[in-house]
Tab-separated table of C-alpha atoms in Angstrom:
chain	number	residue	atom	x	y	z
A	1	MET	CA	61.467	62.957	-31.342
A	2	THR	CA	60.721	66.581	-30.111
A	3	VAL	CA	62.018	69.671	-28.242
A	4	HIS	CA	59.310	70.862	-25.468
A	5	ASN	CA	60.530	74.174	-24.440
A	6	LEU	CA	63.783	76.293	-24.029
A	7	TYR	CA	64.975	78.490	-21.141
A	8	ILE	CA	67.619	80.644	-20.957
A	9	PHE	CA	68.586	82.024	-17.564
A	10	ASP	CA	71.721	84.376	-16.243
A	11	ARG	CA	74.176	83.953	-13.255
A	12	ASN	CA	71.504	85.684	-11.154
A	13	GLY	CA	68.379	83.344	-11.713
A	14	SER	CA	66.465	85.488	-13.931
A	15	CYS	CA	64.885	83.992	-16.743
A	16	LEU	CA	66.010	85.752	-19.877
A	17	PHE	CA	64.672	83.936	-22.573
A	18	TYR	CA	61.671	81.226	-22.862
A	19	ASN	CA	60.205	79.526	-25.967
A	20	GLU	CA	58.028	76.299	-26.224
A	21	TRP	CA	57.479	74.193	-28.953
A	22	ASN	CA	55.855	71.338	-28.153
A	23	ARG	CA	54.281	71.562	-24.608
A	24	LYS	CA	51.118	69.388	-23.694
A	25	LYS	CA	50.882	70.791	-19.996
A	26	GLN	CA	51.291	73.955	-18.402
A	27	ALA	CA	52.752	73.939	-14.928
A	28	GLY	CA	49.197	75.244	-13.550
A	29	ILE	CA	52.110	78.384	-12.025
A	30	SER	CA	52.656	81.408	-13.402
A	31	LYS	CA	55.270	81.973	-15.681
A	32	GLU	CA	57.573	83.668	-13.265
A	33	GLU	CA	57.035	81.211	-10.561
A	34	GLU	CA	57.914	78.602	-13.280
A	35	PHE	CA	60.863	80.274	-14.001
A	36	LYS	CA	61.712	80.847	-10.099
A	37	LEU	CA	61.128	77.217	-9.789
A	38	MET	CA	63.226	76.008	-12.384
A	39	TYR	CA	66.325	78.132	-11.692
A	40	GLY	CA	66.367	77.020	-7.630
A	41	MET	CA	65.592	73.284	-8.718
A	42	LEU	CA	68.779	73.509	-10.759
A	43	PHE	CA	70.625	75.699	-8.130
A	44	SER	CA	69.848	72.257	-5.644
A	45	ILE	CA	70.268	69.665	-7.485
A	46	ARG	CA	73.782	70.944	-9.117
A	47	SER	CA	74.898	71.259	-5.216
A	48	PHE	CA	73.256	68.112	-4.820
A	49	VAL	CA	75.352	66.039	-7.154
A	50	SER	CA	78.611	67.899	-6.223
A	51	LYS	CA	78.157	66.629	-2.880
A	52	MET	CA	77.299	63.126	-3.626
A	53	SER	CA	79.468	62.442	-6.186
A	54	PRO	CA	81.664	59.784	-5.140
A	55	LEU	CA	84.422	60.681	-8.121
A	56	ASP	CA	85.883	64.145	-8.722
A	57	MET	CA	83.651	65.522	-11.489
A	58	LYS	CA	84.222	66.558	-14.934
A	59	ASP	CA	81.320	68.602	-15.940
A	60	GLY	CA	78.713	67.959	-13.226
A	61	PHE	CA	75.053	68.093	-13.665
A	62	LEU	CA	74.370	67.224	-17.258
A	63	SER	CA	70.354	66.214	-17.458
A	64	PHE	CA	67.767	64.286	-15.816
A	65	GLN	CA	64.644	62.311	-17.054
A	66	THR	CA	61.639	61.176	-15.945
A	67	SER	CA	59.318	58.399	-17.924
A	68	LYS	CA	58.005	61.373	-20.039
A	69	TYR	CA	60.744	63.868	-20.912
A	70	ARG	CA	64.639	64.153	-20.355
A	71	LEU	CA	66.018	67.892	-19.186
A	72	HIS	CA	69.634	68.980	-20.511
A	73	TYR	CA	71.412	71.195	-19.122
A	74	TYR	CA	74.408	73.762	-20.181
A	75	GLU	CA	75.904	76.110	-18.413
A	76	THR	CA	78.539	78.688	-19.984
A	77	PRO	CA	81.783	79.789	-18.087
A	78	SER	CA	80.236	83.206	-17.965
A	79	GLY	CA	77.185	81.978	-15.679
A	80	LEU	CA	74.360	81.720	-18.600
A	81	ARG	CA	72.371	78.589	-18.002
A	82	PHE	CA	70.581	77.109	-21.056
A	83	VAL	CA	67.950	74.424	-20.181
A	84	MET	CA	66.393	72.351	-22.712
A	85	ASN	CA	63.404	70.013	-22.495
A	86	THR	CA	63.247	67.207	-25.062
A	87	ASP	CA	61.518	63.838	-25.174
A	88	LEU	CA	63.555	60.753	-24.312
A	89	SER	CA	64.588	59.567	-27.678
A	90	VAL	CA	67.037	62.522	-27.354
A	91	PRO	CA	70.209	61.071	-25.314
A	92	ASN	CA	72.798	64.147	-25.555
A	93	GLY	CA	71.484	67.658	-25.742
A	94	ARG	CA	74.493	69.302	-24.535
A	95	ASP	CA	76.200	69.623	-27.863
A	96	THR	CA	72.914	71.131	-29.231
A	97	LEU	CA	72.864	73.852	-26.459
A	98	GLN	CA	76.314	74.126	-26.395
A	99	SER	CA	75.953	75.511	-30.396
A	100	ILE	CA	72.864	77.542	-29.733
A	101	TYR	CA	75.241	79.588	-27.131
A	102	SER	CA	78.243	80.025	-29.556
A	103	ASN	CA	76.162	80.354	-32.876
A	104	LEU	CA	72.924	82.339	-31.983
A	105	TYR	CA	73.377	83.681	-28.513
A	106	VAL	CA	76.953	85.060	-28.971
A	107	GLU	CA	76.198	86.092	-32.661
A	108	TYR	CA	72.829	87.632	-32.357
A	109	ILE	CA	72.901	89.153	-28.548
A	110	VAL	CA	76.480	89.596	-27.396
A	111	LYS	CA	77.461	91.289	-30.547
A	112	ASN	CA	74.237	93.388	-31.090
A	113	PRO	CA	75.172	96.580	-29.628
A	114	VAL	CA	71.643	97.227	-29.012
A	115	CYS	CA	70.939	94.236	-26.558
A	116	VAL	CA	71.669	95.152	-22.802
A	117	LEU	CA	73.311	91.945	-21.385
A	118	GLY	CA	71.146	91.143	-18.317
A	119	HIS	CA	68.179	92.418	-19.191
A	120	SER	CA	65.483	89.905	-20.871
A	121	LEU	CA	66.345	89.001	-24.466
A	122	ASP	CA	64.146	90.379	-27.248
A	123	SER	CA	65.774	90.489	-30.481
A	124	GLU	CA	63.345	89.262	-32.855
A	125	LEU	CA	66.706	87.888	-35.255
A	126	PHE	CA	67.779	85.935	-32.381
A	127	SER	CA	63.904	83.993	-31.649
A	128	SER	CA	63.389	83.773	-35.304
A	129	ARG	CA	67.066	82.099	-35.669
A	130	LEU	CA	66.990	80.265	-32.629
A	131	ASP	CA	63.239	78.828	-34.106
A	132	SER	CA	64.302	77.793	-37.349
A	133	PHE	CA	67.695	75.894	-35.887
A	134	ILE	CA	65.424	73.958	-33.398
A	135	ARG	CA	62.924	73.173	-36.318
A	136	GLY	CA	65.883	72.151	-38.496
A	137	LEU	CA	67.331	69.802	-35.661
A	138	PRO	CA	67.584	66.131	-36.811
A	139	PHE	CA	65.315	65.125	-33.512
A	140	TYR	CA	62.718	67.659	-33.822
A	141	SER	CA	59.559	66.703	-35.533
A	142	PRO	CA	56.084	68.378	-34.562
A	143	ARG	CA	53.639	65.993	-33.703
A	144	ALA	CA	50.179	66.278	-34.619
A	145	ALA	CA	48.218	67.651	-31.533
B	1	MET	CA	83.513	49.777	-8.599
B	2	VAL	CA	80.806	51.037	-10.594
B	3	ILE	CA	77.408	50.920	-8.700
B	4	PHE	CA	79.132	53.269	-5.811
B	5	SER	CA	76.334	53.729	-3.410
B	6	VAL	CA	72.701	52.666	-2.335
B	7	TYR	CA	70.417	54.640	-0.253
B	8	VAL	CA	66.992	54.575	0.995
B	9	VAL	CA	64.864	57.358	2.289
B	10	ASN	CA	61.443	57.579	4.334
B	11	LYS	CA	58.606	59.479	3.606
B	12	ALA	CA	59.658	62.172	6.013
B	13	GLY	CA	62.886	62.429	4.202
B	14	GLY	CA	65.184	60.693	6.598
B	15	LEU	CA	67.910	58.350	5.641
B	16	ILE	CA	67.162	54.544	6.583
B	17	TYR	CA	69.612	52.723	4.797
B	18	GLN	CA	73.027	53.459	3.278
B	19	TYR	CA	75.544	51.258	1.360
B	20	ASP	CA	78.811	53.121	-0.048
B	21	ASN	CA	80.790	50.673	-2.360
B	22	TYR	CA	83.920	53.452	-2.285
B	23	VAL	CA	86.538	54.969	-0.594
B	24	PRO	CA	85.196	58.059	0.697
B	25	ARG	CA	86.437	61.347	-0.153
B	26	ALA	CA	84.971	63.379	2.280
B	27	GLU	CA	81.993	63.161	4.963
B	28	ALA	CA	78.849	64.542	3.038
B	29	GLU	CA	75.823	65.384	5.003
B	30	LYS	CA	73.410	62.429	4.515
B	31	THR	CA	70.153	64.238	5.174
B	32	PHE	CA	68.217	64.936	2.671
B	33	SER	CA	66.047	68.349	3.402
B	34	TYR	CA	63.759	68.707	0.416
B	35	PRO	CA	61.592	66.135	-0.860
B	36	LEU	CA	62.579	64.123	-3.618
B	37	ASP	CA	60.559	63.457	-6.185
B	38	PHE	CA	62.682	62.251	-8.759
B	39	VAL	CA	66.543	62.304	-8.639
B	40	LEU	CA	69.016	61.822	-11.894
B	41	LYS	CA	67.549	59.477	-13.797
B	42	HIS	CA	64.421	59.286	-11.910
B	43	HIS	CA	65.761	56.811	-9.289
B	44	ASP	CA	61.579	56.466	-7.825
B	45	GLU	CA	60.185	53.455	-5.932
B	46	LYS	CA	57.301	52.360	-7.800
B	47	VAL	CA	54.726	54.729	-5.901
B	48	VAL	CA	50.964	53.937	-7.351
B	49	VAL	CA	49.235	57.179	-5.581
B	50	SER	CA	51.480	59.439	-4.283
B	51	PHE	CA	49.008	61.552	-2.654
B	52	GLY	CA	46.858	60.371	0.241
B	53	GLN	CA	47.975	58.346	3.204
B	54	ARG	CA	46.674	54.689	2.630
B	55	ASP	CA	48.327	51.364	3.731
B	56	GLY	CA	50.373	50.073	0.778
B	57	ILE	CA	51.432	53.619	-0.205
B	58	ARG	CA	54.929	54.060	0.968
B	59	GLY	CA	56.626	56.941	-0.535
B	60	ILE	CA	59.846	55.162	-0.005
B	61	LYS	CA	62.925	56.420	-2.532
B	62	PHE	CA	65.421	54.031	-3.443
B	63	ILE	CA	68.544	55.914	-5.047
B	64	VAL	CA	71.263	54.076	-6.815
B	65	LEU	CA	74.468	56.170	-7.384
B	66	ALA	CA	76.373	54.247	-10.258
B	67	ASP	CA	78.582	54.541	-13.151
B	68	PRO	CA	76.614	55.926	-16.229
B	69	ARG	CA	77.945	53.394	-18.520
B	70	GLN	CA	76.572	51.028	-15.820
B	71	SER	CA	73.361	49.371	-17.471
B	72	GLY	CA	70.353	47.471	-16.376
B	73	ILE	CA	69.648	50.156	-13.369
B	74	ASP	CA	66.063	49.792	-13.562
B	75	ALA	CA	66.177	46.341	-13.075
B	76	LEU	CA	68.525	46.676	-10.291
B	77	LEU	CA	66.089	49.129	-8.466
B	78	ARG	CA	62.999	47.145	-8.758
B	79	LYS	CA	65.150	44.024	-7.331
B	80	ILE	CA	66.138	46.463	-4.445
B	81	TYR	CA	62.627	47.221	-3.416
B	82	GLU	CA	61.742	43.133	-4.036
B	83	ILE	CA	64.408	42.836	-1.475
B	84	TYR	CA	63.093	45.319	0.984
B	85	SER	CA	59.623	43.973	0.648
B	86	ASP	CA	60.966	40.449	1.556
B	87	PHE	CA	63.420	41.441	4.241
B	88	ALA	CA	62.377	44.570	5.842
B	89	LEU	CA	58.738	44.476	5.454
B	90	LYS	CA	58.037	40.864	6.186
B	91	ASN	CA	60.473	41.004	9.014
B	92	PRO	CA	58.107	41.519	12.505
B	93	PHE	CA	60.808	43.133	14.423
B	94	TYR	CA	61.263	46.089	11.554
B	95	SER	CA	59.253	48.896	12.056
B	96	LEU	CA	58.540	51.346	8.974
B	97	GLU	CA	60.079	54.119	8.861
B	98	MET	CA	62.948	53.179	10.715
B	99	PRO	CA	66.737	52.728	9.723
B	100	ILE	CA	66.688	49.458	8.462
B	101	ARG	CA	68.848	47.102	10.348
B	102	CYS	CA	68.255	43.514	9.016
B	103	GLU	CA	71.019	41.509	8.072
B	104	LEU	CA	68.997	39.316	5.532
B	105	PHE	CA	68.831	42.636	3.791
B	106	ASP	CA	72.292	43.329	3.919
B	107	GLN	CA	73.038	40.411	2.456
B	108	ASN	CA	70.810	40.002	-0.517
B	109	LEU	CA	71.623	43.551	-1.439
B	110	LYS	CA	75.020	43.214	-1.444
B	111	GLY	CA	74.371	40.120	-3.499
B	112	ALA	CA	71.802	41.849	-6.263
B	113	LEU	CA	74.345	44.286	-6.634
B	114	GLU	CA	77.395	41.758	-7.066
B	115	ILE	CA	74.770	40.362	-10.010
B	116	ALA	CA	74.343	43.472	-11.464
B	117	GLU	CA	78.062	44.396	-11.638
B	118	LYS	CA	78.869	41.674	-13.567
B	119	ALA	CA	75.694	41.494	-15.727
B	120	GLY	CA	75.529	45.173	-16.506
B	121	ASN	CA	78.994	46.117	-17.091
B	122	PHE	CA	79.692	46.948	-20.591
B	123	GLY	CA	83.079	48.528	-21.053
B	124	ALA	CA	83.155	50.005	-17.722
B	125	GLY	CA	86.494	50.962	-16.241
B	126	SER	CA	87.178	50.642	-12.321
């Protein structure tokens, strides 16, 4: 039961925040390339999902899973995108991401007069609160390496 | 109507089989222009090695669109692969990577879908 990592993208595709808690294998490309790959993949998959949907869609793309991990996605109305990779035991990370947005992002970034929106988030308070929030999640437990 | 569609994509990305089970609202383009290594809820054929050209390694992708409440999709995908190997690969008139036009494949596929819908439907609406 664990959270592997978390990305926050703005609506232009730049990565505002990234942190990892439990990542066993690196991607083999630079972080910048990885962010572009992640954003591009999400863009394509959301467009694919909306075209292929046989019924009218309510929320759109929510998550995908492979045999090893599950990626959860949440987008705010302002175009901010939260992406979280967990292991397969977490069925629905969307609420978690939504509360990260409303309880952490809005509180510590949006309401912070020093933080410029659109630049990468470098508020230490935000990072530390997010870290303790993630570690406090019921489905987080650090595995012995 | 809880299994909406089944698609089979060949190695080059071309669509070789399509079965739709819903009222289509608009014609969407059926070309996949990027390699699909994983799809929503990983609908992948069991490819043993994905690099290298050896016979036996196909790179064929099976895609099933279904209601999220439908269970047993993994088993259904494996069943579709079985049906594919029984009726398409063993058919002497079928060539690989080409569109699948085998009647027995269609029939067996529809049968498998019906079985899956009846067996796997817990509390799904229409």
